[in-house]
Amino acid sequence: MPRTYQSSSSDKAGTFFFATLVLWFVSVLFEIVFNKRRELLYVVAGGCFYQIANWVIRVRVSRDPLFVNTSVSLLHSTITSTSVVFILVNQWLRTGFKRMFDHTQLVEGTWPWAYQALCFSCGYFAYDQWDMLHYHLYSGVIPAILMHHLILLICFTLALYRHVTVNYLILTLICELHSIFLHVRKVRRMVGVRDAKSKVVKVEWVLNWIMFVLARIISHVLITVKLIKDAYKFEKGVEWPLAMFGMAGMNLLNAFLGIDLFNAFKREKNPQQNNQKRRE
């Protein structure tokens, strides 16, 4: 059952993030209807696809809001990771490794299917923001997950409007490879598989940490370094400051995620010790 009690601080946060989501939706709708930006229909398609997946899981599997939300997030991570890997491998075969990471390619170019994939993922983050707000799947004065989605919606949407840095943002989505294991862990625990000594759980944690380092930490640090290195190549405007703001936020959130992941690993590894602390 969804939580029925919310503190005043959470209520204020929910109101703020709901208002920003409405403004975002009006902006996208305006671009599609009045500016004839039909390519942005992929954003709507993405949001509708994941909302339908939500309904299917709710009817066929479970009505628990957290389980449904996590399952849809796992679906998104799987689809997005597959799409990003396909886009990168395809472009590598077409142009070669060095040329595909040229500044002009990353900022002004758009790899085949990159625009559509970014639109579809943007639709997911809008859907997920709504689902979390609707079922109160957040906590805190400034919920990190809602802030994360807001930052992504701003960066993704502006890039889609201006047709710039689309390829850079596709690179940031490599982190979804790690998100797969975050969501698998949550689903695994919700269905009752919690034995830290089992081979399945051990393998999952190994892959979780490997993907965290490779797909989230290293990839985002390299993107940030590339942005700093090529700062003088950007034209005067909002592209470089917005890109740096986005990556600074992503790296900060990654640091917090690493701390949370380490604490979760310790709790799962020593469940008896945690139970003793709770009793004390």
PDB file of C-alpha atoms in Angstrom:
ATOM      1  CA  MET A   1       0.000   0.000   0.000  1.00  0.00           C
ATOM      2  CA  PRO A   2       1.253   3.531  -0.717  1.00  0.00           C
ATOM      3  CA  ARG A   3       2.191   5.713   2.203  1.00  0.00           C
ATOM      4  CA  THR A   4      -0.705   7.870   3.391  1.00  0.00           C
ATOM      5  CA  TYR A   5       1.265  10.080   5.779  1.00  0.00           C
ATOM      6  CA  GLN A   6       3.632  12.714   4.463  1.00  0.00           C
ATOM      7  CA  SER A   7       5.533  15.325   6.474  1.00  0.00           C
ATOM      8  CA  SER A   8       5.041  19.000   5.603  1.00  0.00           C
ATOM      9  CA  SER A   9       8.543  19.123   4.098  1.00  0.00           C
ATOM     10  CA  SER A  10       7.753  16.154   1.831  1.00  0.00           C
ATOM     11  CA  ASP A  11       4.431  17.756   0.868  1.00  0.00           C
ATOM     12  CA  LYS A  12       6.253  20.944  -0.147  1.00  0.00           C
ATOM     13  CA  ALA A  13       8.813  18.946  -2.128  1.00  0.00           C
ATOM     14  CA  GLY A  14       6.052  16.997  -3.854  1.00  0.00           C
ATOM     15  CA  THR A  15       4.214  20.211  -4.773  1.00  0.00           C
ATOM     16  CA  PHE A  16       7.369  21.769  -6.188  1.00  0.00           C
ATOM     17  CA  PHE A  17       8.346  18.763  -8.296  1.00  0.00           C
ATOM     18  CA  PHE A  18       4.764  18.260  -9.496  1.00  0.00           C
ATOM     19  CA  ALA A  19       4.673  21.887 -10.645  1.00  0.00           C
ATOM     20  CA  THR A  20       7.949  21.484 -12.553  1.00  0.00           C
ATOM     21  CA  LEU A  21       6.618  18.316 -14.188  1.00  0.00           C
ATOM     22  CA  VAL A  22       3.466  20.125 -15.343  1.00  0.00           C
ATOM     23  CA  LEU A  23       5.562  22.976 -16.771  1.00  0.00           C
ATOM     24  CA  TRP A  24       7.751  20.442 -18.564  1.00  0.00           C
ATOM     25  CA  PHE A  25       4.711  18.693 -20.067  1.00  0.00           C
ATOM     26  CA  VAL A  26       3.183  21.995 -21.258  1.00  0.00           C
ATOM     27  CA  SER A  27       6.512  22.947 -22.839  1.00  0.00           C
ATOM     28  CA  VAL A  28       6.800  19.661 -24.760  1.00  0.00           C
ATOM     29  CA  LEU A  29       3.153  19.817 -25.828  1.00  0.00           C
ATOM     30  CA  PHE A  30       3.650  23.391 -27.077  1.00  0.00           C
ATOM     31  CA  GLU A  31       6.669  22.363 -29.159  1.00  0.00           C
ATOM     32  CA  ILE A  32       4.779  19.446 -30.720  1.00  0.00           C
ATOM     33  CA  VAL A  33       1.510  21.258 -31.454  1.00  0.00           C
ATOM     34  CA  PHE A  34       2.502  24.838 -32.237  1.00  0.00           C
ATOM     35  CA  ASN A  35       6.085  24.471 -33.468  1.00  0.00           C
ATOM     36  CA  LYS A  36       5.318  21.277 -35.414  1.00  0.00           C
ATOM     37  CA  ARG A  37       8.130  19.339 -33.723  1.00  0.00           C
ATOM     38  CA  ARG A  38       6.758  15.924 -34.641  1.00  0.00           C
ATOM     39  CA  GLU A  39      10.042  14.221 -33.742  1.00  0.00           C
ATOM     40  CA  LEU A  40       9.251  14.958 -30.086  1.00  0.00           C
ATOM     41  CA  LEU A  41       6.333  12.525 -30.283  1.00  0.00           C
ATOM     42  CA  TYR A  42       8.927   9.885 -29.332  1.00  0.00           C
ATOM     43  CA  VAL A  43       8.970  11.523 -25.882  1.00  0.00           C
ATOM     44  CA  VAL A  44       5.207  11.012 -25.565  1.00  0.00           C
ATOM     45  CA  ALA A  45       5.577   7.474 -26.917  1.00  0.00           C
ATOM     46  CA  GLY A  46       8.194   6.697 -24.266  1.00  0.00           C
ATOM     47  CA  GLY A  47       6.025   7.983 -21.439  1.00  0.00           C
ATOM     48  CA  CYS A  48       2.974   6.073 -22.712  1.00  0.00           C
ATOM     49  CA  PHE A  49       4.964   2.851 -23.221  1.00  0.00           C
ATOM     50  CA  TYR A  50       6.243   2.777 -19.635  1.00  0.00           C
ATOM     51  CA  GLN A  51       2.866   3.785 -18.209  1.00  0.00           C
ATOM     52  CA  ILE A  52       1.266   0.862 -20.074  1.00  0.00           C
ATOM     53  CA  ALA A  53       4.004  -1.423 -18.708  1.00  0.00           C
ATOM     54  CA  ASN A  54       3.108  -0.116 -15.242  1.00  0.00           C
ATOM     55  CA  TRP A  55      -0.566  -1.023 -15.721  1.00  0.00           C
ATOM     56  CA  VAL A  56       0.274  -4.497 -17.054  1.00  0.00           C
ATOM     57  CA  ILE A  57       2.544  -5.310 -14.089  1.00  0.00           C
ATOM     58  CA  ARG A  58      -0.025  -3.888 -11.660  1.00  0.00           C
ATOM     59  CA  VAL A  59      -2.794  -6.096 -13.093  1.00  0.00           C
ATOM     60  CA  ARG A  60      -0.807  -9.274 -13.800  1.00  0.00           C
ATOM     61  CA  VAL A  61       1.926  -9.408 -11.126  1.00  0.00           C
ATOM     62  CA  SER A  62       1.519  -7.145  -8.089  1.00  0.00           C
ATOM     63  CA  ARG A  63      -0.337  -4.032  -6.959  1.00  0.00           C
ATOM     64  CA  ASP A  64       2.458  -2.903  -4.650  1.00  0.00           C
ATOM     65  CA  PRO A  65       3.444   0.578  -5.988  1.00  0.00           C
ATOM     66  CA  LEU A  66       7.128   0.184  -5.097  1.00  0.00           C
ATOM     67  CA  PHE A  67       7.381  -3.240  -6.754  1.00  0.00           C
ATOM     68  CA  VAL A  68       5.613  -1.986  -9.880  1.00  0.00           C
ATOM     69  CA  ASN A  69       7.766   1.149 -10.080  1.00  0.00           C
ATOM     70  CA  THR A  70      10.982  -0.819  -9.619  1.00  0.00           C
ATOM     71  CA  SER A  71       9.958  -3.409 -12.216  1.00  0.00           C
ATOM     72  CA  VAL A  72       9.252  -0.700 -14.806  1.00  0.00           C
ATOM     73  CA  SER A  73      12.582   0.950 -13.940  1.00  0.00           C
ATOM     74  CA  LEU A  74      14.300  -2.390 -14.560  1.00  0.00           C
ATOM     75  CA  LEU A  75      12.568  -2.586 -17.945  1.00  0.00           C
ATOM     76  CA  HIS A  76      13.753   0.938 -18.794  1.00  0.00           C
ATOM     77  CA  SER A  77      17.337   0.217 -17.764  1.00  0.00           C
ATOM     78  CA  THR A  78      17.391  -2.935 -19.885  1.00  0.00           C
ATOM     79  CA  ILE A  79      15.896  -1.272 -22.974  1.00  0.00           C
ATOM     80  CA  THR A  80      18.043   1.856 -22.656  1.00  0.00           C
ATOM     81  CA  SER A  81      21.278  -0.073 -22.038  1.00  0.00           C
ATOM     82  CA  THR A  82      20.621  -2.252 -25.072  1.00  0.00           C
ATOM     83  CA  SER A  83      19.829   0.813 -27.186  1.00  0.00           C
ATOM     84  CA  VAL A  84      22.942   2.713 -26.083  1.00  0.00           C
ATOM     85  CA  VAL A  85      25.247  -0.255 -26.699  1.00  0.00           C
ATOM     86  CA  PHE A  86      23.679  -0.744 -30.152  1.00  0.00           C
ATOM     87  CA  ILE A  87      24.078   2.957 -31.021  1.00  0.00           C
ATOM     88  CA  LEU A  88      27.714   3.054 -29.895  1.00  0.00           C
ATOM     89  CA  VAL A  89      28.739  -0.183 -31.623  1.00  0.00           C
ATOM     90  CA  ASN A  90      26.934   0.841 -34.817  1.00  0.00           C
ATOM     91  CA  GLN A  91      28.665   4.231 -34.874  1.00  0.00           C
ATOM     92  CA  TRP A  92      32.036   2.670 -34.055  1.00  0.00           C
ATOM     93  CA  LEU A  93      31.714   0.366 -37.063  1.00  0.00           C
ATOM     94  CA  ARG A  94      30.606   3.275 -39.277  1.00  0.00           C
ATOM     95  CA  THR A  95      33.202   5.931 -38.427  1.00  0.00           C
ATOM     96  CA  GLY A  96      35.834   4.405 -36.143  1.00  0.00           C
ATOM     97  CA  PHE A  97      36.526   4.947 -32.458  1.00  0.00           C
ATOM     98  CA  LYS A  98      38.487   8.208 -32.656  1.00  0.00           C
ATOM     99  CA  ARG A  99      36.163  10.055 -35.005  1.00  0.00           C
ATOM    100  CA  MET A 100      32.968   9.189 -33.129  1.00  0.00           C
ATOM    101  CA  PHE A 101      34.249  11.026 -30.036  1.00  0.00           C
ATOM    102  CA  ASP A 102      35.296  14.147 -31.932  1.00  0.00           C
ATOM    103  CA  HIS A 103      33.966  17.356 -30.348  1.00  0.00           C
ATOM    104  CA  THR A 104      31.879  18.262 -33.391  1.00  0.00           C
ATOM    105  CA  GLN A 105      30.308  14.812 -33.457  1.00  0.00           C
ATOM    106  CA  LEU A 106      29.437  14.898 -29.766  1.00  0.00           C
ATOM    107  CA  VAL A 107      28.016  18.427 -29.744  1.00  0.00           C
ATOM    108  CA  GLU A 108      26.559  19.122 -33.183  1.00  0.00           C
ATOM    109  CA  GLY A 109      26.073  15.658 -34.661  1.00  0.00           C
ATOM    110  CA  THR A 110      23.465  13.027 -33.926  1.00  0.00           C
ATOM    111  CA  TRP A 111      24.301   9.339 -34.264  1.00  0.00           C
ATOM    112  CA  PRO A 112      21.698   7.109 -35.945  1.00  0.00           C
ATOM    113  CA  TRP A 113      18.820   6.392 -33.526  1.00  0.00           C
ATOM    114  CA  ALA A 114      20.397   8.557 -30.814  1.00  0.00           C
ATOM    115  CA  TYR A 115      17.690  11.245 -30.964  1.00  0.00           C
ATOM    116  CA  GLN A 116      14.861   8.715 -30.779  1.00  0.00           C
ATOM    117  CA  ALA A 117      16.522   6.815 -27.917  1.00  0.00           C
ATOM    118  CA  LEU A 118      17.015  10.040 -25.941  1.00  0.00           C
ATOM    119  CA  CYS A 119      13.383  11.035 -26.538  1.00  0.00           C
ATOM    120  CA  PHE A 120      12.131   7.627 -25.401  1.00  0.00           C
ATOM    121  CA  SER A 121      14.259   7.758 -22.255  1.00  0.00           C
ATOM    122  CA  CYS A 122      13.120  11.322 -21.569  1.00  0.00           C
ATOM    123  CA  GLY A 123       9.532  10.061 -21.689  1.00  0.00           C
ATOM    124  CA  TYR A 124      10.414   7.419 -19.115  1.00  0.00           C
ATOM    125  CA  PHE A 125      11.860   9.933 -16.647  1.00  0.00           C
ATOM    126  CA  ALA A 126       8.695  12.030 -16.934  1.00  0.00           C
ATOM    127  CA  TYR A 127       6.539   8.935 -16.347  1.00  0.00           C
ATOM    128  CA  ASP A 128       8.690   7.832 -13.393  1.00  0.00           C
ATOM    129  CA  GLN A 129       8.588  11.302 -11.842  1.00  0.00           C
ATOM    130  CA  TRP A 130       4.784  11.216 -12.018  1.00  0.00           C
ATOM    131  CA  ASP A 131       4.570   7.679 -10.633  1.00  0.00           C
ATOM    132  CA  MET A 132       6.775   8.495  -7.654  1.00  0.00           C
ATOM    133  CA  LEU A 133       4.841  11.681  -6.940  1.00  0.00           C
ATOM    134  CA  HIS A 134       1.481   9.910  -7.294  1.00  0.00           C
ATOM    135  CA  TYR A 135       2.370   7.081  -4.892  1.00  0.00           C
ATOM    136  CA  HIS A 136       4.702   9.136  -2.654  1.00  0.00           C
ATOM    137  CA  LEU A 137       7.705   6.913  -3.384  1.00  0.00           C
ATOM    138  CA  TYR A 138      10.181   9.471  -2.041  1.00  0.00           C
ATOM    139  CA  SER A 139      11.285  11.001   1.240  1.00  0.00           C
ATOM    140  CA  GLY A 140      13.301  13.905   2.574  1.00  0.00           C
ATOM    141  CA  VAL A 141      13.210  17.679   2.307  1.00  0.00           C
ATOM    142  CA  ILE A 142      14.848  17.524  -1.144  1.00  0.00           C
ATOM    143  CA  PRO A 143      14.336  13.969  -2.460  1.00  0.00           C
ATOM    144  CA  ALA A 144      17.472  12.957  -4.362  1.00  0.00           C
ATOM    145  CA  ILE A 145      15.604  10.774  -6.847  1.00  0.00           C
ATOM    146  CA  LEU A 146      13.167  13.562  -7.782  1.00  0.00           C
ATOM    147  CA  MET A 147      16.038  16.044  -8.128  1.00  0.00           C
ATOM    148  CA  HIS A 148      17.930  13.529 -10.296  1.00  0.00           C
ATOM    149  CA  HIS A 149      14.944  13.178 -12.627  1.00  0.00           C
ATOM    150  CA  LEU A 150      14.384  16.945 -12.782  1.00  0.00           C
ATOM    151  CA  ILE A 151      18.024  17.556 -13.768  1.00  0.00           C
ATOM    152  CA  LEU A 152      17.781  14.900 -16.474  1.00  0.00           C
ATOM    153  CA  LEU A 153      14.494  16.246 -17.822  1.00  0.00           C
ATOM    154  CA  ILE A 154      15.954  19.754 -18.087  1.00  0.00           C
ATOM    155  CA  CYS A 155      19.179  18.630 -19.767  1.00  0.00           C
ATOM    156  CA  PHE A 156      17.531  16.091 -22.073  1.00  0.00           C
ATOM    157  CA  THR A 157      14.691  18.359 -23.166  1.00  0.00           C
ATOM    158  CA  LEU A 158      16.866  21.389 -23.922  1.00  0.00           C
ATOM    159  CA  ALA A 159      19.217  19.175 -25.947  1.00  0.00           C
ATOM    160  CA  LEU A 160      16.261  17.740 -27.883  1.00  0.00           C
ATOM    161  CA  TYR A 161      14.845  21.209 -28.544  1.00  0.00           C
ATOM    162  CA  ARG A 162      18.157  22.606 -29.799  1.00  0.00           C
ATOM    163  CA  HIS A 163      19.523  19.423 -31.430  1.00  0.00           C
ATOM    164  CA  VAL A 164      22.841  19.817 -29.590  1.00  0.00           C
ATOM    165  CA  THR A 165      24.870  17.538 -27.253  1.00  0.00           C
ATOM    166  CA  VAL A 166      22.500  14.647 -28.027  1.00  0.00           C
ATOM    167  CA  ASN A 167      25.444  12.252 -28.400  1.00  0.00           C
ATOM    168  CA  TYR A 168      26.967  13.452 -25.119  1.00  0.00           C
ATOM    169  CA  LEU A 169      23.717  12.602 -23.343  1.00  0.00           C
ATOM    170  CA  ILE A 170      23.606   9.175 -24.963  1.00  0.00           C
ATOM    171  CA  LEU A 171      27.022   8.560 -23.405  1.00  0.00           C
ATOM    172  CA  THR A 172      25.699   9.508 -19.955  1.00  0.00           C
ATOM    173  CA  LEU A 173      23.035   6.794 -20.332  1.00  0.00           C
ATOM    174  CA  ILE A 174      25.754   4.143 -20.190  1.00  0.00           C
ATOM    175  CA  CYS A 175      25.093   4.291 -16.439  1.00  0.00           C
ATOM    176  CA  GLU A 176      21.853   2.399 -17.067  1.00  0.00           C
ATOM    177  CA  LEU A 177      24.011  -0.740 -17.308  1.00  0.00           C
ATOM    178  CA  HIS A 178      24.584  -0.332 -13.586  1.00  0.00           C
ATOM    179  CA  SER A 179      20.977   0.633 -12.906  1.00  0.00           C
ATOM    180  CA  ILE A 180      19.951  -2.838 -14.100  1.00  0.00           C
ATOM    181  CA  PHE A 181      21.673  -4.381 -11.074  1.00  0.00           C
ATOM    182  CA  LEU A 182      20.305  -1.749  -8.688  1.00  0.00           C
ATOM    183  CA  HIS A 183      16.772  -2.620  -9.750  1.00  0.00           C
ATOM    184  CA  VAL A 184      17.443  -6.366  -9.818  1.00  0.00           C
ATOM    185  CA  ARG A 185      18.622  -6.143  -6.201  1.00  0.00           C
ATOM    186  CA  LYS A 186      15.478  -4.290  -5.115  1.00  0.00           C
ATOM    187  CA  VAL A 187      13.152  -6.713  -6.921  1.00  0.00           C
ATOM    188  CA  ARG A 188      15.122  -9.690  -5.593  1.00  0.00           C
ATOM    189  CA  ARG A 189      14.729  -8.473  -2.010  1.00  0.00           C
ATOM    190  CA  MET A 190      11.033  -7.676  -2.463  1.00  0.00           C
ATOM    191  CA  VAL A 191      10.335 -11.234  -3.588  1.00  0.00           C
ATOM    192  CA  GLY A 192      12.156 -12.589  -0.525  1.00  0.00           C
ATOM    193  CA  VAL A 193      15.572 -13.619  -1.892  1.00  0.00           C
ATOM    194  CA  ARG A 194      17.860 -12.161   0.803  1.00  0.00           C
ATOM    195  CA  ASP A 195      20.389 -14.846   1.652  1.00  0.00           C
ATOM    196  CA  ALA A 196      23.746 -13.067   1.335  1.00  0.00           C
ATOM    197  CA  LYS A 197      25.548 -16.427   1.256  1.00  0.00           C
ATOM    198  CA  SER A 198      23.772 -17.683  -1.868  1.00  0.00           C
ATOM    199  CA  LYS A 199      25.751 -17.749  -5.125  1.00  0.00           C
ATOM    200  CA  VAL A 200      23.113 -15.704  -6.932  1.00  0.00           C
ATOM    201  CA  VAL A 201      23.359 -12.844  -4.435  1.00  0.00           C
ATOM    202  CA  LYS A 202      27.175 -12.954  -4.410  1.00  0.00           C
ATOM    203  CA  VAL A 203      27.381 -12.833  -8.221  1.00  0.00           C
ATOM    204  CA  GLU A 204      24.834 -10.030  -8.286  1.00  0.00           C
ATOM    205  CA  TRP A 205      26.903  -7.932  -5.855  1.00  0.00           C
ATOM    206  CA  VAL A 206      30.109  -8.525  -7.847  1.00  0.00           C
ATOM    207  CA  LEU A 207      28.411  -7.384 -11.059  1.00  0.00           C
ATOM    208  CA  ASN A 208      26.762  -4.513  -9.190  1.00  0.00           C
ATOM    209  CA  TRP A 209      30.103  -3.121  -8.024  1.00  0.00           C
ATOM    210  CA  ILE A 210      31.845  -3.696 -11.376  1.00  0.00           C
ATOM    211  CA  MET A 211      29.105  -1.865 -13.265  1.00  0.00           C
ATOM    212  CA  PHE A 212      29.013   0.917 -10.652  1.00  0.00           C
ATOM    213  CA  VAL A 213      32.710   1.612 -11.199  1.00  0.00           C
ATOM    214  CA  LEU A 214      32.788   1.150 -14.988  1.00  0.00           C
ATOM    215  CA  ALA A 215      29.390   2.352 -16.206  1.00  0.00           C
ATOM    216  CA  ARG A 216      28.711   5.061 -13.638  1.00  0.00           C
ATOM    217  CA  ILE A 217      31.897   6.411 -12.009  1.00  0.00           C
ATOM    218  CA  ILE A 218      34.509   6.050 -14.757  1.00  0.00           C
ATOM    219  CA  SER A 219      32.184   6.845 -17.660  1.00  0.00           C
ATOM    220  CA  HIS A 220      30.809  10.020 -16.040  1.00  0.00           C
ATOM    221  CA  VAL A 221      34.236  11.190 -14.909  1.00  0.00           C
ATOM    222  CA  LEU A 222      35.577  10.715 -18.455  1.00  0.00           C
ATOM    223  CA  ILE A 223      32.654  12.686 -19.882  1.00  0.00           C
ATOM    224  CA  THR A 224      33.337  15.481 -17.387  1.00  0.00           C
ATOM    225  CA  VAL A 225      37.041  15.514 -18.267  1.00  0.00           C
ATOM    226  CA  LYS A 226      36.164  15.648 -21.977  1.00  0.00           C
ATOM    227  CA  LEU A 227      33.857  18.613 -21.362  1.00  0.00           C
ATOM    228  CA  ILE A 228      36.560  20.484 -19.442  1.00  0.00           C
ATOM    229  CA  LYS A 229      39.211  19.665 -22.028  1.00  0.00           C
ATOM    230  CA  ASP A 230      37.012  20.864 -24.923  1.00  0.00           C
ATOM    231  CA  ALA A 231      35.546  23.883 -23.122  1.00  0.00           C
ATOM    232  CA  TYR A 232      37.198  26.355 -25.536  1.00  0.00           C
ATOM    233  CA  LYS A 233      35.588  24.583 -28.514  1.00  0.00           C
ATOM    234  CA  PHE A 234      32.045  25.360 -27.353  1.00  0.00           C
ATOM    235  CA  GLU A 235      30.372  28.438 -28.812  1.00  0.00           C
ATOM    236  CA  LYS A 236      29.206  31.113 -26.390  1.00  0.00           C
ATOM    237  CA  GLY A 237      25.818  30.088 -25.009  1.00  0.00           C
ATOM    238  CA  VAL A 238      24.207  27.748 -22.522  1.00  0.00           C
ATOM    239  CA  GLU A 239      25.509  24.435 -23.907  1.00  0.00           C
ATOM    240  CA  TRP A 240      28.772  24.195 -21.950  1.00  0.00           C
ATOM    241  CA  PRO A 241      27.512  25.643 -18.619  1.00  0.00           C
ATOM    242  CA  LEU A 242      24.416  23.435 -18.779  1.00  0.00           C
ATOM    243  CA  ALA A 243      26.490  20.366 -19.630  1.00  0.00           C
ATOM    244  CA  MET A 244      28.885  21.044 -16.744  1.00  0.00           C
ATOM    245  CA  PHE A 245      25.998  21.705 -14.350  1.00  0.00           C
ATOM    246  CA  GLY A 246      24.393  18.431 -15.391  1.00  0.00           C
ATOM    247  CA  MET A 247      27.574  16.396 -15.020  1.00  0.00           C
ATOM    248  CA  ALA A 248      28.428  18.032 -11.677  1.00  0.00           C
ATOM    249  CA  GLY A 249      24.998  17.019 -10.424  1.00  0.00           C
ATOM    250  CA  MET A 250      25.379  13.495 -11.818  1.00  0.00           C
ATOM    251  CA  ASN A 251      28.825  13.009 -10.240  1.00  0.00           C
ATOM    252  CA  LEU A 252      27.567  14.280  -6.879  1.00  0.00           C
ATOM    253  CA  LEU A 253      24.596  11.930  -6.997  1.00  0.00           C
ATOM    254  CA  ASN A 254      26.934   9.077  -7.970  1.00  0.00           C
ATOM    255  CA  ALA A 255      29.011   9.769  -4.850  1.00  0.00           C
ATOM    256  CA  PHE A 256      25.900   9.613  -2.638  1.00  0.00           C
ATOM    257  CA  LEU A 257      24.775   6.474  -4.459  1.00  0.00           C
ATOM    258  CA  GLY A 258      28.163   4.856  -3.801  1.00  0.00           C
ATOM    259  CA  ILE A 259      27.817   5.564  -0.070  1.00  0.00           C
ATOM    260  CA  ASP A 260      24.276   4.162  -0.018  1.00  0.00           C
ATOM    261  CA  LEU A 261      25.381   1.102  -1.980  1.00  0.00           C
ATOM    262  CA  PHE A 262      28.265   0.433   0.410  1.00  0.00           C
ATOM    263  CA  ASN A 263      25.963   0.729   3.431  1.00  0.00           C
ATOM    264  CA  ALA A 264      23.454  -1.624   1.797  1.00  0.00           C
ATOM    265  CA  PHE A 265      26.249  -4.104   1.082  1.00  0.00           C
ATOM    266  CA  LYS A 266      27.338  -4.048   4.746  1.00  0.00           C
ATOM    267  CA  ARG A 267      23.773  -4.484   5.992  1.00  0.00           C
ATOM    268  CA  GLU A 268      23.124  -7.406   3.671  1.00  0.00           C
ATOM    269  CA  LYS A 269      26.437  -9.048   4.502  1.00  0.00           C
ATOM    270  CA  ASN A 270      25.892  -8.826   8.270  1.00  0.00           C
ATOM    271  CA  PRO A 271      22.113  -9.110   8.829  1.00  0.00           C
ATOM    272  CA  GLN A 272      22.478 -10.516  12.370  1.00  0.00           C
ATOM    273  CA  GLN A 273      24.639  -7.590  13.483  1.00  0.00           C
ATOM    274  CA  ASN A 274      22.040  -5.160  12.149  1.00  0.00           C
ATOM    275  CA  ASN A 275      19.243  -6.970  13.977  1.00  0.00           C
ATOM    276  CA  GLN A 276      21.185  -6.742  17.251  1.00  0.00           C
ATOM    277  CA  LYS A 277      21.648  -2.988  16.785  1.00  0.00           C
ATOM    278  CA  ARG A 278      17.922  -2.546  16.190  1.00  0.00           C
ATOM    279  CA  ARG A 279      17.117  -4.479  19.403  1.00  0.00           C
ATOM    280  CA  GLU A 280      19.534  -2.317  21.385  1.00  0.00           C
TER     281      GLU A 280
END
